[in-house]
Amino acid sequence: MGKLAEPHVLLASGNPNRLLKNLGHILSETELDKIRRAVDHEVFGLYQLGMSHYDFASSIGKSEWRQKISRLYYAAYNVKRAIQLKDSGVYSTDSSDHQRIDELPKNLENAATYKGKLKNLRDDRNLADYSHVANEADLLIKVTESEALVEDFITDAKKLLEDQGIVL
């Protein structure tokens, strides 16, 4: 339960973009479009998952800094997964994927700014989730700054996805 089950477009190859490239000389455009639409459906789902985390984070009071930072991070992380899947075809459910939070498409507005700040947000999420002795002053990015960061990141990611034909 909770895992992708075959047949699934994200399990068909290591990368749906490579799958499309490799099948491009075999399948018709109509058939390739079915694969593209299936991938776009997954991109939409990842974006929506990020938005669900963001909406929850927005509903949490500032005094609950641990939960707020955690949900803000997961909002950014899943939106990042959506834009990465659309851009490069990369999709991972491995926990090591969190180390690649800063791997962003070059055509994402403000990508250079987000690279370092999203890594800091990941470190803050680890602190919030796993350090019982941590306090809010230990965060690399203040809660209000994290909220603004994630809001801006979502805005830029949404524009990128919509520019690439994803209806959000």
PDB file of C-alpha atoms in Angstrom:
ATOM      1  CA  MET A   1       0.000   0.000   0.000  1.00  0.00           C
ATOM      2  CA  GLY A   2       1.232   3.498  -0.785  1.00  0.00           C
ATOM      3  CA  LYS A   3       3.744   2.366  -3.408  1.00  0.00           C
ATOM      4  CA  LEU A   4       3.560   2.692  -7.147  1.00  0.00           C
ATOM      5  CA  ALA A   5       2.210  -0.482  -8.704  1.00  0.00           C
ATOM      6  CA  GLU A   6       3.013  -1.765 -12.150  1.00  0.00           C
ATOM      7  CA  PRO A   7       2.078  -0.816 -14.740  1.00  0.00           C
ATOM      8  CA  HIS A   8       2.877   2.830 -13.994  1.00  0.00           C
ATOM      9  CA  VAL A   9       4.460   5.476 -16.203  1.00  0.00           C
ATOM     10  CA  LEU A  10       7.021   6.343 -13.517  1.00  0.00           C
ATOM     11  CA  LEU A  11       8.078   2.687 -13.292  1.00  0.00           C
ATOM     12  CA  ALA A  12       8.276   2.125 -17.067  1.00  0.00           C
ATOM     13  CA  SER A  13      11.872   3.330 -17.191  1.00  0.00           C
ATOM     14  CA  GLY A  14      14.338   5.130 -14.994  1.00  0.00           C
ATOM     15  CA  ASN A  15      13.199   8.390 -16.535  1.00  0.00           C
ATOM     16  CA  PRO A  16      10.020   9.104 -18.542  1.00  0.00           C
ATOM     17  CA  ASN A  17      11.853  11.664 -20.699  1.00  0.00           C
ATOM     18  CA  ARG A  18      14.309   8.962 -21.782  1.00  0.00           C
ATOM     19  CA  LEU A  19      11.398   6.599 -22.328  1.00  0.00           C
ATOM     20  CA  LEU A  20       9.803   9.093 -24.703  1.00  0.00           C
ATOM     21  CA  LYS A  21      13.090   9.612 -26.514  1.00  0.00           C
ATOM     22  CA  ASN A  22      13.697   5.884 -26.884  1.00  0.00           C
ATOM     23  CA  LEU A  23      10.170   5.140 -28.074  1.00  0.00           C
ATOM     24  CA  GLY A  24       9.979   8.171 -30.344  1.00  0.00           C
ATOM     25  CA  HIS A  25      10.965   6.183 -33.426  1.00  0.00           C
ATOM     26  CA  ILE A  26       8.548   3.338 -32.633  1.00  0.00           C
ATOM     27  CA  LEU A  27       5.335   4.965 -31.401  1.00  0.00           C
ATOM     28  CA  SER A  28       3.104   7.497 -33.107  1.00  0.00           C
ATOM     29  CA  GLU A  29       2.762  11.028 -31.726  1.00  0.00           C
ATOM     30  CA  THR A  30      -0.688  10.049 -30.479  1.00  0.00           C
ATOM     31  CA  GLU A  31       0.784   7.226 -28.396  1.00  0.00           C
ATOM     32  CA  LEU A  32       3.669   9.389 -27.178  1.00  0.00           C
ATOM     33  CA  ASP A  33       1.146  12.022 -26.121  1.00  0.00           C
ATOM     34  CA  LYS A  34      -0.558   9.424 -23.925  1.00  0.00           C
ATOM     35  CA  ILE A  35       2.734   8.975 -22.077  1.00  0.00           C
ATOM     36  CA  ARG A  36       3.267  12.739 -21.850  1.00  0.00           C
ATOM     37  CA  ARG A  37      -0.230  13.221 -20.417  1.00  0.00           C
ATOM     38  CA  ALA A  38       0.372  10.449 -17.881  1.00  0.00           C
ATOM     39  CA  VAL A  39       3.602  12.130 -16.773  1.00  0.00           C
ATOM     40  CA  ASP A  40       1.864  15.510 -16.602  1.00  0.00           C
ATOM     41  CA  HIS A  41      -0.780  13.911 -14.387  1.00  0.00           C
ATOM     42  CA  GLU A  42       1.995  12.812 -12.000  1.00  0.00           C
ATOM     43  CA  VAL A  43       3.540  16.310 -12.095  1.00  0.00           C
ATOM     44  CA  PHE A  44       0.140  17.743 -11.174  1.00  0.00           C
ATOM     45  CA  GLY A  45      -0.192  15.239  -8.314  1.00  0.00           C
ATOM     46  CA  LEU A  46       3.215  16.111  -6.871  1.00  0.00           C
ATOM     47  CA  TYR A  47       2.430  19.819  -7.091  1.00  0.00           C
ATOM     48  CA  GLN A  48      -0.915  19.248  -5.343  1.00  0.00           C
ATOM     49  CA  LEU A  49       0.815  17.253  -2.604  1.00  0.00           C
ATOM     50  CA  GLY A  50       3.163  20.192  -2.073  1.00  0.00           C
ATOM     51  CA  MET A  51       0.212  22.554  -1.920  1.00  0.00           C
ATOM     52  CA  SER A  52      -1.488  20.323   0.642  1.00  0.00           C
ATOM     53  CA  HIS A  53       1.587  20.600   2.869  1.00  0.00           C
ATOM     54  CA  TYR A  54       1.719  24.345   2.255  1.00  0.00           C
ATOM     55  CA  ASP A  55      -1.951  24.829   3.149  1.00  0.00           C
ATOM     56  CA  PHE A  56      -1.452  22.834   6.335  1.00  0.00           C
ATOM     57  CA  ALA A  57       1.698  24.808   7.213  1.00  0.00           C
ATOM     58  CA  SER A  58      -0.239  28.033   6.692  1.00  0.00           C
ATOM     59  CA  SER A  59      -2.878  26.905   9.173  1.00  0.00           C
ATOM     60  CA  ILE A  60      -0.354  26.199  11.931  1.00  0.00           C
ATOM     61  CA  GLY A  61       0.280  28.908  14.502  1.00  0.00           C
ATOM     62  CA  LYS A  62       3.750  30.439  14.712  1.00  0.00           C
ATOM     63  CA  SER A  63       4.263  29.020  18.207  1.00  0.00           C
ATOM     64  CA  GLU A  64       4.245  25.529  16.654  1.00  0.00           C
ATOM     65  CA  TRP A  65       7.503  26.283  14.845  1.00  0.00           C
ATOM     66  CA  ARG A  66       8.567  22.642  14.536  1.00  0.00           C
ATOM     67  CA  GLN A  67       5.448  21.563  12.674  1.00  0.00           C
ATOM     68  CA  LYS A  68       5.373  24.736  10.597  1.00  0.00           C
ATOM     69  CA  ILE A  69       8.985  24.346   9.413  1.00  0.00           C
ATOM     70  CA  SER A  70       8.464  20.651   8.721  1.00  0.00           C
ATOM     71  CA  ARG A  71       5.352  21.190   6.580  1.00  0.00           C
ATOM     72  CA  LEU A  72       6.906  24.177   4.785  1.00  0.00           C
ATOM     73  CA  TYR A  73       9.870  22.030   3.856  1.00  0.00           C
ATOM     74  CA  TYR A  74       7.652  19.230   2.542  1.00  0.00           C
ATOM     75  CA  ALA A  75       5.650  21.764   0.564  1.00  0.00           C
ATOM     76  CA  ALA A  76       8.814  22.992  -1.147  1.00  0.00           C
ATOM     77  CA  TYR A  77      10.191  19.462  -1.524  1.00  0.00           C
ATOM     78  CA  ASN A  78       7.142  18.108  -3.334  1.00  0.00           C
ATOM     79  CA  VAL A  79       6.782  21.163  -5.559  1.00  0.00           C
ATOM     80  CA  LYS A  80      10.479  20.739  -6.392  1.00  0.00           C
ATOM     81  CA  ARG A  81       9.792  17.103  -7.291  1.00  0.00           C
ATOM     82  CA  ALA A  82       6.995  18.247  -9.617  1.00  0.00           C
ATOM     83  CA  ILE A  83       9.161  20.729 -11.513  1.00  0.00           C
ATOM     84  CA  GLN A  84      12.053  18.275 -11.639  1.00  0.00           C
ATOM     85  CA  LEU A  85       9.864  15.521 -13.072  1.00  0.00           C
ATOM     86  CA  LYS A  86       8.502  17.874 -15.720  1.00  0.00           C
ATOM     87  CA  ASP A  87      11.898  19.352 -16.544  1.00  0.00           C
ATOM     88  CA  SER A  88      14.276  16.391 -16.530  1.00  0.00           C
ATOM     89  CA  GLY A  89      12.116  13.321 -15.949  1.00  0.00           C
ATOM     90  CA  VAL A  90      13.805  12.635 -12.613  1.00  0.00           C
ATOM     91  CA  TYR A  91      11.571  10.995 -10.022  1.00  0.00           C
ATOM     92  CA  SER A  92      12.657   9.358  -6.808  1.00  0.00           C
ATOM     93  CA  THR A  93      11.063   8.066  -3.640  1.00  0.00           C
ATOM     94  CA  ASP A  94      14.412   7.281  -2.033  1.00  0.00           C
ATOM     95  CA  SER A  95      15.150   9.172   1.185  1.00  0.00           C
ATOM     96  CA  SER A  96      18.491  10.294  -0.270  1.00  0.00           C
ATOM     97  CA  ASP A  97      16.500  12.456  -2.695  1.00  0.00           C
ATOM     98  CA  HIS A  98      16.189  15.062   0.069  1.00  0.00           C
ATOM     99  CA  GLN A  99      19.907  15.753  -0.355  1.00  0.00           C
ATOM    100  CA  ARG A 100      19.093  16.961  -3.870  1.00  0.00           C
ATOM    101  CA  ILE A 101      16.595  19.638  -2.800  1.00  0.00           C
ATOM    102  CA  ASP A 102      18.851  22.190  -4.514  1.00  0.00           C
ATOM    103  CA  GLU A 103      18.791  20.497  -7.946  1.00  0.00           C
ATOM    104  CA  LEU A 104      16.510  22.908  -9.742  1.00  0.00           C
ATOM    105  CA  PRO A 105      15.820  23.573 -13.420  1.00  0.00           C
ATOM    106  CA  LYS A 106      17.980  26.375 -14.759  1.00  0.00           C
ATOM    107  CA  ASN A 107      14.918  28.051 -16.271  1.00  0.00           C
ATOM    108  CA  LEU A 108      13.206  28.375 -12.867  1.00  0.00           C
ATOM    109  CA  GLU A 109      12.975  32.030 -11.914  1.00  0.00           C
ATOM    110  CA  ASN A 110      15.301  32.788  -8.964  1.00  0.00           C
ATOM    111  CA  ALA A 111      16.793  29.261  -9.042  1.00  0.00           C
ATOM    112  CA  ALA A 112      20.167  30.464  -7.755  1.00  0.00           C
ATOM    113  CA  THR A 113      18.535  32.068  -4.723  1.00  0.00           C
ATOM    114  CA  TYR A 114      16.462  28.990  -3.942  1.00  0.00           C
ATOM    115  CA  LYS A 115      19.383  26.559  -4.121  1.00  0.00           C
ATOM    116  CA  GLY A 116      21.042  27.585  -0.884  1.00  0.00           C
ATOM    117  CA  LYS A 117      17.904  28.578   0.956  1.00  0.00           C
ATOM    118  CA  LEU A 118      16.136  25.284   0.272  1.00  0.00           C
ATOM    119  CA  LYS A 119      19.155  23.413   1.646  1.00  0.00           C
ATOM    120  CA  ASN A 120      18.937  25.565   4.770  1.00  0.00           C
ATOM    121  CA  LEU A 121      15.222  24.841   5.004  1.00  0.00           C
ATOM    122  CA  ARG A 122      15.990  21.106   4.773  1.00  0.00           C
ATOM    123  CA  ASP A 123      18.515  21.456   7.606  1.00  0.00           C
ATOM    124  CA  ASP A 124      15.920  23.364   9.633  1.00  0.00           C
ATOM    125  CA  ARG A 125      13.370  20.614   8.960  1.00  0.00           C
ATOM    126  CA  ASN A 126      15.843  18.015  10.220  1.00  0.00           C
ATOM    127  CA  LEU A 127      16.408  20.111  13.334  1.00  0.00           C
ATOM    128  CA  ALA A 128      12.677  20.592  13.896  1.00  0.00           C
ATOM    129  CA  ASP A 129      11.817  16.936  13.328  1.00  0.00           C
ATOM    130  CA  TYR A 130      14.722  15.192  15.035  1.00  0.00           C
ATOM    131  CA  SER A 131      16.412  17.373  17.658  1.00  0.00           C
ATOM    132  CA  HIS A 132      14.654  17.259  20.994  1.00  0.00           C
ATOM    133  CA  VAL A 133      16.963  19.947  22.413  1.00  0.00           C
ATOM    134  CA  ALA A 134      16.531  22.423  19.575  1.00  0.00           C
ATOM    135  CA  ASN A 135      14.646  25.656  19.938  1.00  0.00           C
ATOM    136  CA  GLU A 136      13.354  28.156  17.427  1.00  0.00           C
ATOM    137  CA  ALA A 137      16.468  30.343  17.784  1.00  0.00           C
ATOM    138  CA  ASP A 138      18.542  27.466  16.354  1.00  0.00           C
ATOM    139  CA  LEU A 139      16.878  27.721  12.935  1.00  0.00           C
ATOM    140  CA  LEU A 140      19.010  28.893  10.027  1.00  0.00           C
ATOM    141  CA  ILE A 141      15.996  30.699   8.565  1.00  0.00           C
ATOM    142  CA  LYS A 142      13.366  32.337  10.754  1.00  0.00           C
ATOM    143  CA  VAL A 143       9.860  30.907  10.473  1.00  0.00           C
ATOM    144  CA  THR A 144       8.457  34.032   8.799  1.00  0.00           C
ATOM    145  CA  GLU A 145      11.333  34.027   6.294  1.00  0.00           C
ATOM    146  CA  SER A 146      10.729  30.335   5.593  1.00  0.00           C
ATOM    147  CA  GLU A 147       7.074  31.083   4.906  1.00  0.00           C
ATOM    148  CA  ALA A 148       8.024  33.812   2.438  1.00  0.00           C
ATOM    149  CA  LEU A 149      10.671  31.596   0.818  1.00  0.00           C
ATOM    150  CA  VAL A 150       8.261  28.727   0.235  1.00  0.00           C
ATOM    151  CA  GLU A 151       5.507  31.045  -0.971  1.00  0.00           C
ATOM    152  CA  ASP A 152       7.889  32.630  -3.505  1.00  0.00           C
ATOM    153  CA  PHE A 153       9.228  29.226  -4.556  1.00  0.00           C
ATOM    154  CA  ILE A 154       5.722  27.908  -5.150  1.00  0.00           C
ATOM    155  CA  THR A 155       4.834  31.020  -7.163  1.00  0.00           C
ATOM    156  CA  ASP A 156       7.890  30.643  -9.414  1.00  0.00           C
ATOM    157  CA  ALA A 157       7.420  26.876  -9.740  1.00  0.00           C
ATOM    158  CA  LYS A 158       3.760  27.331 -10.653  1.00  0.00           C
ATOM    159  CA  LYS A 159       4.684  29.809 -13.379  1.00  0.00           C
ATOM    160  CA  LEU A 160       7.306  27.409 -14.752  1.00  0.00           C
ATOM    161  CA  LEU A 161       4.857  24.498 -14.808  1.00  0.00           C
ATOM    162  CA  GLU A 162       2.092  26.554 -16.377  1.00  0.00           C
ATOM    163  CA  ASP A 163       4.537  27.828 -19.020  1.00  0.00           C
ATOM    164  CA  GLN A 164       5.236  24.153 -19.797  1.00  0.00           C
ATOM    165  CA  GLY A 165       1.553  23.387 -20.266  1.00  0.00           C
ATOM    166  CA  ILE A 166       0.584  22.040 -16.844  1.00  0.00           C
ATOM    167  CA  VAL A 167      -2.878  23.237 -15.811  1.00  0.00           C
ATOM    168  CA  LEU A 168      -2.836  23.885 -12.056  1.00  0.00           C
TER     169      LEU A 168
END
